[in-house]
Amino acid sequence: MLQILFLALCGLLTPMRADPGALLRLGMDIMNREVQSAMDESHILEQMAAEAGKKRPGVKPIKGITNLKVKDVQLPVITLSFVPGVGIFQCVSTGMTITGKSFMGGNMEIIVVLNITATNRLLQDEQTGLPMFKSEGCEIVLVSVKTNLPSNMLPKVVNKFLDSTLHKVLPSMMCPAIDAVLVYVNRKWANLNAPMPVGQMGTVKYVLTSMPTTTASYLQVGFSPVVQQQERNTLQLADAGEALEFPEGYAAGSSQLLLSATFLTTELALLQKSFNVNVQDMKIGQLPPQTTKTLAGFIPKVAKAYPKPKPLVTHIRINKPPKVTMTTGKSLLHLHGSLEMFAARRRGKAPVSLFLLET
């Protein structure tokens, strides 16, 4: 009998995928990865460097340097920190070499290591209602500057020239990089409220309950899932009763996803029909395809009726909507249905029912 139940359960546990939503905390583990990915995808620093030497409308040429070019842009190192109630503070550390003809007439190189800092404020897009980041207060902080200008030049002249040159070149070249990266980051929100398919049975749409909030450790997003059947009928979520609370004991700053039992119950109700399974001539795990011989050992009537083994056919039906219950440290999925076993017959004849088990 244990083999039969194992066969039934394995039939039920076929892969299903649905992206859940209820309460989400995004820690630095995910935010760092997403921003770094956006920086890598955009190749924005390289693009900005390539544009630096081109003439742009409304931008005056820099006195004392011509044929300006930027090369050897270092891979950026990104550091993020949450700003409670505001968004994220971002620091991009990088370096590059600025070349050109100096006012002395010779080739000049300025090797710069710098930090680009900005506050990415979390706002709500007025058109879509989705969250979005917008940069504020971009600044360029010079870490080190090296140049090949002659050492016999007056230090004050050199410093004044470098200060003037770098403060004209760097902000206009580097600060747009922050905005360009945020375009990629904001795209991550783009499909947030689009209906997502749950197999072939319907869709789940995640509606923001309010604007995301930012604390010193995470960014929190609340969702109100809308579960719809294929016929566009909406399945109502039962009242959860108590407010969702994250359990304690997780590493500070780690990302967490909290799903309510009512949401999971509703989504599984959408999948109820897909849990119905017919099993025949199927090897599951280490079990070979089952025959009446499997039952004969503990059901004497089967042994008498089928002295020669016949293949077994198993029908599993879920008769009531599935239900999920949760307590601290324990979640249970309740499935109420039936398991009926048949003996298969040849030549297109209907199989013979052996027994019906309420499960």
Short mmCIF file of C-alpha atoms in Angstrom, two decimals:
data_model
loop_
_atom_site.label_atom_id
_atom_site.label_comp_id
_atom_site.label_asym_id
_atom_site.label_seq_id
_atom_site.Cartn_x
_atom_site.Cartn_y
_atom_site.Cartn_z
CA MET A 1 0.00 0.00 0.00
CA LEU A 2 2.90 2.37 0.68
CA GLN A 3 4.04 1.86 -2.90
CA ILE A 4 0.59 2.87 -4.15
CA LEU A 5 0.53 6.04 -2.08
CA PHE A 6 4.08 6.88 -3.20
CA LEU A 7 2.95 6.41 -6.80
CA ALA A 8 -0.02 8.71 -6.22
CA LEU A 9 1.99 11.47 -4.53
CA CYS A 10 4.68 11.44 -7.22
CA GLY A 11 1.96 11.82 -9.82
CA LEU A 12 0.69 14.91 -8.02
CA LEU A 13 4.09 16.52 -7.61
CA THR A 14 4.55 17.41 -11.27
CA PRO A 15 6.48 20.65 -11.82
CA MET A 16 4.38 23.80 -11.63
CA ARG A 17 5.73 27.30 -11.61
CA ALA A 18 4.13 30.56 -10.54
CA ASP A 19 5.92 33.67 -9.46
CA PRO A 20 4.48 34.52 -6.04
CA GLY A 21 3.89 37.90 -4.41
CA ALA A 22 2.82 39.18 -1.02
CA LEU A 23 5.54 40.99 0.92
CA LEU A 24 9.06 41.38 -0.44
CA ARG A 25 12.19 42.73 1.20
CA LEU A 26 15.05 43.56 -1.15
CA GLY A 27 18.37 43.59 0.67
CA MET A 28 21.77 44.67 -0.54
CA ASP A 29 22.46 41.15 -1.84
CA ILE A 30 19.97 41.68 -4.67
CA MET A 31 20.32 45.45 -5.08
CA ASN A 32 24.11 45.21 -5.54
CA ARG A 33 23.67 42.51 -8.16
CA GLU A 34 20.99 44.42 -10.07
CA VAL A 35 22.88 47.73 -10.15
CA GLN A 36 26.15 46.04 -11.10
CA SER A 37 24.31 44.13 -13.82
CA ALA A 38 22.79 47.39 -15.12
CA MET A 39 26.24 49.02 -15.18
CA ASP A 40 27.68 46.04 -17.08
CA GLU A 41 24.77 45.85 -19.53
CA SER A 42 24.83 49.54 -20.38
CA HIS A 43 28.63 49.87 -20.89
CA ILE A 44 27.84 53.44 -20.01
CA LEU A 45 31.25 54.57 -18.75
CA GLU A 46 32.89 53.47 -21.99
CA GLN A 47 30.18 55.27 -23.98
CA MET A 48 30.60 58.46 -21.96
CA ALA A 49 34.36 58.30 -22.44
CA ALA A 50 33.91 57.91 -26.21
CA GLU A 51 31.65 60.99 -26.30
CA ALA A 52 34.02 63.13 -24.22
CA GLY A 53 36.15 64.33 -27.12
CA LYS A 54 33.27 65.10 -29.48
CA LYS A 55 31.96 68.61 -30.02
CA ARG A 56 28.54 69.04 -28.44
CA PRO A 57 26.09 71.92 -29.02
CA GLY A 58 26.18 74.48 -26.23
CA VAL A 59 29.35 73.05 -24.64
CA LYS A 60 32.35 75.38 -24.73
CA PRO A 61 35.78 73.88 -25.46
CA ILE A 62 38.17 73.62 -22.50
CA LYS A 63 40.88 76.25 -22.48
CA GLY A 64 44.42 74.92 -22.42
CA ILE A 65 43.70 71.47 -23.85
CA THR A 66 42.77 70.30 -27.33
CA ASN A 67 42.09 66.90 -28.97
CA LEU A 68 40.61 65.72 -25.70
CA LYS A 69 40.23 61.94 -25.40
CA VAL A 70 39.48 59.52 -22.58
CA LYS A 71 40.89 56.00 -22.49
CA ASP A 72 41.71 53.12 -20.12
CA VAL A 73 38.45 53.34 -18.19
CA GLN A 74 38.72 51.02 -15.17
CA LEU A 75 36.01 48.55 -14.23
CA PRO A 76 33.74 50.37 -11.79
CA VAL A 77 33.32 49.25 -8.18
CA ILE A 78 29.81 50.07 -6.95
CA THR A 79 28.95 50.63 -3.30
CA LEU A 80 25.33 51.05 -2.22
CA SER A 81 23.67 51.93 1.07
CA PHE A 82 20.02 52.42 1.95
CA VAL A 83 18.84 55.88 2.98
CA PRO A 84 15.73 55.49 5.21
CA GLY A 85 12.67 57.15 3.73
CA VAL A 86 14.59 58.30 0.64
CA GLY A 87 16.12 55.51 -1.43
CA ILE A 88 19.69 54.42 -2.08
CA PHE A 89 23.01 56.25 -1.85
CA GLN A 90 25.32 55.16 -4.67
CA CYS A 91 29.08 55.48 -5.03
CA VAL A 92 30.82 54.38 -8.24
CA SER A 93 34.62 54.14 -7.95
CA THR A 94 36.54 54.11 -11.20
CA GLY A 95 39.57 55.56 -12.98
CA MET A 96 40.62 56.70 -16.44
CA THR A 97 43.27 58.47 -18.44
CA ILE A 98 42.52 61.84 -20.07
CA THR A 99 44.80 62.77 -22.98
CA GLY A 100 45.19 65.76 -25.28
CA LYS A 101 47.45 68.61 -26.38
CA SER A 102 48.28 70.89 -23.46
CA PHE A 103 48.74 74.66 -23.45
CA MET A 104 52.50 73.91 -23.38
CA GLY A 105 52.21 72.37 -26.83
CA GLY A 106 53.09 68.80 -25.92
CA ASN A 107 51.05 65.64 -25.34
CA MET A 108 49.46 65.55 -21.92
CA GLU A 109 48.12 62.66 -19.83
CA ILE A 110 46.06 62.99 -16.69
CA ILE A 111 45.52 59.73 -14.80
CA VAL A 112 42.48 60.13 -12.56
CA VAL A 113 40.95 57.93 -9.84
CA LEU A 114 37.56 59.19 -8.75
CA ASN A 115 34.24 58.46 -7.04
CA ILE A 116 30.88 59.35 -8.55
CA THR A 117 28.30 59.77 -5.78
CA ALA A 118 24.56 60.37 -5.98
CA THR A 119 21.35 59.73 -4.07
CA ASN A 120 18.84 57.60 -5.99
CA ARG A 121 15.46 58.74 -4.70
CA LEU A 122 12.63 56.19 -4.86
CA LEU A 123 9.56 57.77 -6.46
CA GLN A 124 6.35 56.68 -8.15
CA ASP A 125 5.98 57.05 -11.90
CA GLU A 126 2.92 59.25 -12.50
CA GLN A 127 2.01 57.47 -15.75
CA THR A 128 2.42 53.82 -14.77
CA GLY A 129 2.15 54.02 -10.98
CA LEU A 130 5.28 51.85 -10.74
CA PRO A 131 8.28 52.60 -8.54
CA MET A 132 11.25 54.34 -10.13
CA PHE A 133 14.64 55.65 -9.04
CA LYS A 134 15.77 59.17 -9.89
CA SER A 135 19.26 60.45 -9.16
CA GLU A 136 19.89 63.61 -7.18
CA GLY A 137 22.99 65.57 -6.16
CA CYS A 138 25.57 63.89 -8.37
CA GLU A 139 29.11 64.83 -7.36
CA ILE A 140 32.60 63.88 -8.53
CA VAL A 141 35.13 63.27 -5.77
CA LEU A 142 38.77 63.08 -6.93
CA VAL A 143 40.76 60.37 -5.13
CA SER A 144 44.07 60.88 -6.93
CA VAL A 145 45.43 62.77 -9.95
CA LYS A 146 48.70 62.17 -11.78
CA THR A 147 49.99 64.07 -14.80
CA ASN A 148 53.01 64.11 -17.10
CA LEU A 149 53.24 67.92 -17.13
CA PRO A 150 56.82 69.10 -16.62
CA SER A 151 57.92 69.13 -12.99
CA ASN A 152 59.60 72.54 -13.39
CA MET A 153 56.24 74.23 -13.93
CA LEU A 154 54.88 76.26 -11.04
CA PRO A 155 52.74 73.99 -8.85
CA LYS A 156 50.02 76.62 -8.53
CA VAL A 157 49.74 76.93 -12.32
CA VAL A 158 49.54 73.14 -12.74
CA ASN A 159 47.00 72.70 -9.94
CA LYS A 160 44.83 75.52 -11.23
CA PHE A 161 44.88 74.06 -14.73
CA LEU A 162 44.09 70.52 -13.54
CA ASP A 163 41.35 71.74 -11.23
CA SER A 164 39.76 73.81 -13.99
CA THR A 165 40.08 71.02 -16.58
CA LEU A 166 38.79 68.16 -14.45
CA HIS A 167 35.86 70.09 -12.99
CA LYS A 168 34.74 70.95 -16.51
CA VAL A 169 35.25 67.51 -18.04
CA LEU A 170 34.25 65.02 -15.36
CA PRO A 171 30.78 66.09 -14.13
CA SER A 172 29.35 66.44 -17.64
CA MET A 173 30.92 63.14 -18.66
CA MET A 174 30.34 60.97 -15.59
CA CYS A 175 27.08 62.13 -13.96
CA PRO A 176 24.91 61.11 -16.94
CA ALA A 177 26.25 57.60 -16.35
CA ILE A 178 24.27 57.40 -13.10
CA ASP A 179 21.04 58.33 -14.90
CA ALA A 180 21.76 55.85 -17.69
CA VAL A 181 22.29 53.02 -15.20
CA LEU A 182 19.01 53.87 -13.46
CA VAL A 183 17.20 53.47 -16.78
CA TYR A 184 18.29 49.82 -16.74
CA VAL A 185 17.40 49.41 -13.05
CA ASN A 186 13.95 50.96 -13.55
CA ARG A 187 13.25 48.51 -16.36
CA LYS A 188 13.26 45.78 -13.72
CA TRP A 189 9.97 47.26 -12.41
CA ALA A 190 8.42 47.50 -15.90
CA ASN A 191 6.53 44.18 -15.89
CA LEU A 192 5.73 44.24 -12.20
CA ASN A 193 1.97 44.71 -12.65
CA ALA A 194 1.60 42.68 -15.87
CA PRO A 195 -0.52 39.49 -15.60
CA MET A 196 1.75 36.45 -15.30
CA PRO A 197 0.57 33.02 -16.50
CA VAL A 198 0.13 30.18 -14.05
CA GLY A 199 0.47 27.17 -16.33
CA GLN A 200 -2.55 27.10 -18.66
CA MET A 201 -5.07 27.70 -15.90
CA GLY A 202 -5.06 31.48 -15.49
CA THR A 203 -2.94 34.42 -14.40
CA VAL A 204 -1.69 36.21 -11.32
CA LYS A 205 -1.29 39.98 -11.33
CA TYR A 206 0.63 41.70 -8.55
CA VAL A 207 -0.75 45.10 -7.61
CA LEU A 208 1.30 47.36 -5.35
CA THR A 209 -0.53 48.03 -2.12
CA SER A 210 1.50 51.20 -1.54
CA MET A 211 4.79 52.80 -2.49
CA PRO A 212 7.85 50.75 -1.47
CA THR A 213 9.44 51.87 1.78
CA THR A 214 13.15 52.11 2.53
CA THR A 215 14.83 51.40 5.85
CA ALA A 216 18.49 51.24 6.81
CA SER A 217 18.58 47.51 5.93
CA TYR A 218 16.17 46.85 3.08
CA LEU A 219 13.62 48.10 0.56
CA GLN A 220 10.15 46.65 1.24
CA VAL A 221 7.44 46.15 -1.37
CA GLY A 222 3.87 45.03 -0.59
CA PHE A 223 1.65 43.29 -3.15
CA SER A 224 -2.05 42.53 -3.43
CA PRO A 225 -2.24 39.56 -5.82
CA VAL A 226 -5.16 39.31 -8.26
CA VAL A 227 -5.76 35.68 -9.27
CA GLN A 228 -7.83 35.14 -12.41
CA GLN A 229 -9.05 32.00 -14.12
CA GLN A 230 -8.61 31.53 -17.84
CA GLU A 231 -12.19 32.78 -18.30
CA ARG A 232 -11.18 36.06 -16.57
CA ASN A 233 -13.14 35.18 -13.43
CA THR A 234 -11.35 36.59 -10.40
CA LEU A 235 -10.81 34.30 -7.42
CA GLN A 236 -11.21 36.28 -4.22
CA LEU A 237 -8.54 35.96 -1.55
CA ALA A 238 -9.87 35.17 1.90
CA ASP A 239 -9.18 37.63 4.68
CA ALA A 240 -5.74 36.82 6.10
CA GLY A 241 -6.84 37.99 9.54
CA GLU A 242 -3.41 38.91 10.87
CA ALA A 243 -0.89 41.24 9.30
CA LEU A 244 2.08 39.59 7.60
CA GLU A 245 5.26 39.62 9.67
CA PHE A 246 8.68 38.38 8.68
CA PRO A 247 10.15 35.75 11.01
CA GLU A 248 13.26 36.64 12.93
CA GLY A 249 16.71 35.09 12.62
CA TYR A 250 17.65 36.09 9.08
CA ALA A 251 20.94 37.80 8.28
CA ALA A 252 20.67 41.57 8.35
CA GLY A 253 20.28 43.01 4.87
CA SER A 254 19.31 39.71 3.25
CA SER A 255 16.40 39.55 0.81
CA GLN A 256 13.23 37.76 1.90
CA LEU A 257 9.89 36.88 0.35
CA LEU A 258 6.83 36.32 2.55
CA LEU A 259 3.77 34.58 1.09
CA SER A 260 0.44 34.46 2.87
CA ALA A 261 -1.45 31.19 3.26
CA THR A 262 -4.55 32.82 1.73
CA PHE A 263 -2.66 33.77 -1.43
CA LEU A 264 -1.15 30.29 -1.82
CA THR A 265 -4.57 28.72 -1.21
CA THR A 266 -6.14 30.88 -3.92
CA GLU A 267 -3.38 30.21 -6.42
CA LEU A 268 -3.55 26.46 -5.80
CA ALA A 269 -7.33 26.62 -6.27
CA LEU A 270 -6.53 27.96 -9.74
CA LEU A 271 -4.41 24.85 -10.32
CA GLN A 272 -6.89 22.37 -8.84
CA LYS A 273 -7.80 20.68 -12.13
CA SER A 274 -4.17 20.41 -13.17
CA PHE A 275 -3.51 18.16 -10.15
CA ASN A 276 -5.72 15.45 -11.69
CA VAL A 277 -3.43 12.69 -12.93
CA ASN A 278 -3.75 9.40 -14.82
CA VAL A 279 -0.80 7.06 -14.27
CA GLN A 280 -0.17 4.05 -16.51
CA ASP A 281 3.00 2.27 -17.66
CA MET A 282 5.07 4.94 -15.97
CA LYS A 283 8.31 4.48 -14.07
CA ILE A 284 8.46 6.82 -11.08
CA GLY A 285 11.74 7.10 -9.25
CA GLN A 286 13.10 3.59 -8.68
CA LEU A 287 9.65 1.98 -8.95
CA PRO A 288 8.96 -0.02 -12.12
CA PRO A 289 5.52 0.22 -13.80
CA GLN A 290 3.00 -1.34 -11.40
CA THR A 291 0.84 -4.42 -12.05
CA THR A 292 -1.91 -6.32 -10.23
CA LYS A 293 0.87 -8.42 -8.72
CA THR A 294 1.76 -5.35 -6.60
CA LEU A 295 -1.69 -5.53 -4.97
CA ALA A 296 -2.02 -9.30 -4.83
CA GLY A 297 0.19 -9.59 -1.76
CA PHE A 298 -2.24 -7.72 0.52
CA ILE A 299 -5.58 -7.85 -1.37
CA PRO A 300 -6.51 -11.57 -1.78
CA LYS A 301 -9.40 -10.83 -4.15
CA VAL A 302 -7.02 -9.26 -6.65
CA ALA A 303 -4.79 -12.37 -6.54
CA LYS A 304 -7.78 -14.61 -7.29
CA ALA A 305 -9.23 -12.37 -10.02
CA TYR A 306 -5.90 -11.85 -11.79
CA PRO A 307 -3.59 -14.83 -11.50
CA LYS A 308 -1.66 -13.36 -14.43
CA PRO A 309 -0.37 -9.83 -13.80
CA LYS A 310 -2.23 -6.98 -15.51
CA PRO A 311 -0.95 -3.41 -15.78
CA LEU A 312 -2.41 -1.00 -13.26
CA VAL A 313 -4.07 2.29 -14.17
CA THR A 314 -4.30 4.93 -11.43
CA HIS A 315 -6.68 7.91 -11.51
CA ILE A 316 -6.04 10.69 -9.02
CA ARG A 317 -8.68 13.40 -8.66
CA ILE A 318 -8.65 16.44 -6.34
CA ASN A 319 -12.28 17.00 -5.41
CA LYS A 320 -11.99 20.06 -3.16
CA PRO A 321 -9.96 23.26 -3.58
CA PRO A 322 -6.48 22.79 -2.07
CA LYS A 323 -5.78 24.66 1.15
CA VAL A 324 -2.59 25.94 2.75
CA THR A 325 -2.20 26.48 6.49
CA MET A 326 0.80 28.00 8.22
CA THR A 327 2.09 28.15 11.75
CA THR A 328 5.50 29.24 12.98
CA GLY A 329 8.09 26.99 11.35
CA LYS A 330 5.53 24.78 9.65
CA SER A 331 3.48 24.97 6.44
CA LEU A 332 0.95 22.35 5.32
CA LEU A 333 -0.71 21.76 1.95
CA HIS A 334 -4.09 20.00 2.29
CA LEU A 335 -5.32 18.04 -0.74
CA HIS A 336 -8.71 16.26 -0.56
CA GLY A 337 -9.45 13.84 -3.37
CA SER A 338 -9.67 10.25 -4.49
CA LEU A 339 -7.34 7.57 -5.80
CA GLU A 340 -8.92 4.88 -7.95
CA MET A 341 -7.01 1.82 -9.20
CA PHE A 342 -7.96 -0.10 -12.32
CA ALA A 343 -6.76 -3.26 -14.01
CA ALA A 344 -5.99 -2.52 -17.65
CA ARG A 345 -7.53 -4.68 -20.41
CA ARG A 346 -6.44 -5.21 -23.98
CA ARG A 347 -8.14 -4.52 -27.30
CA GLY A 348 -9.48 -1.11 -26.32
CA LYS A 349 -11.70 -2.39 -23.52
CA ALA A 350 -12.37 -0.12 -20.56
CA PRO A 351 -10.22 -0.88 -17.49
CA VAL A 352 -11.83 -2.65 -14.53
CA SER A 353 -12.05 -0.70 -11.26
CA LEU A 354 -10.38 -2.48 -8.34
CA PHE A 355 -11.02 0.00 -5.52
CA LEU A 356 -11.61 3.68 -4.75
CA LEU A 357 -9.62 5.30 -1.93
CA GLU A 358 -10.63 8.65 -0.45
CA THR A 359 -7.38 10.56 0.23
#
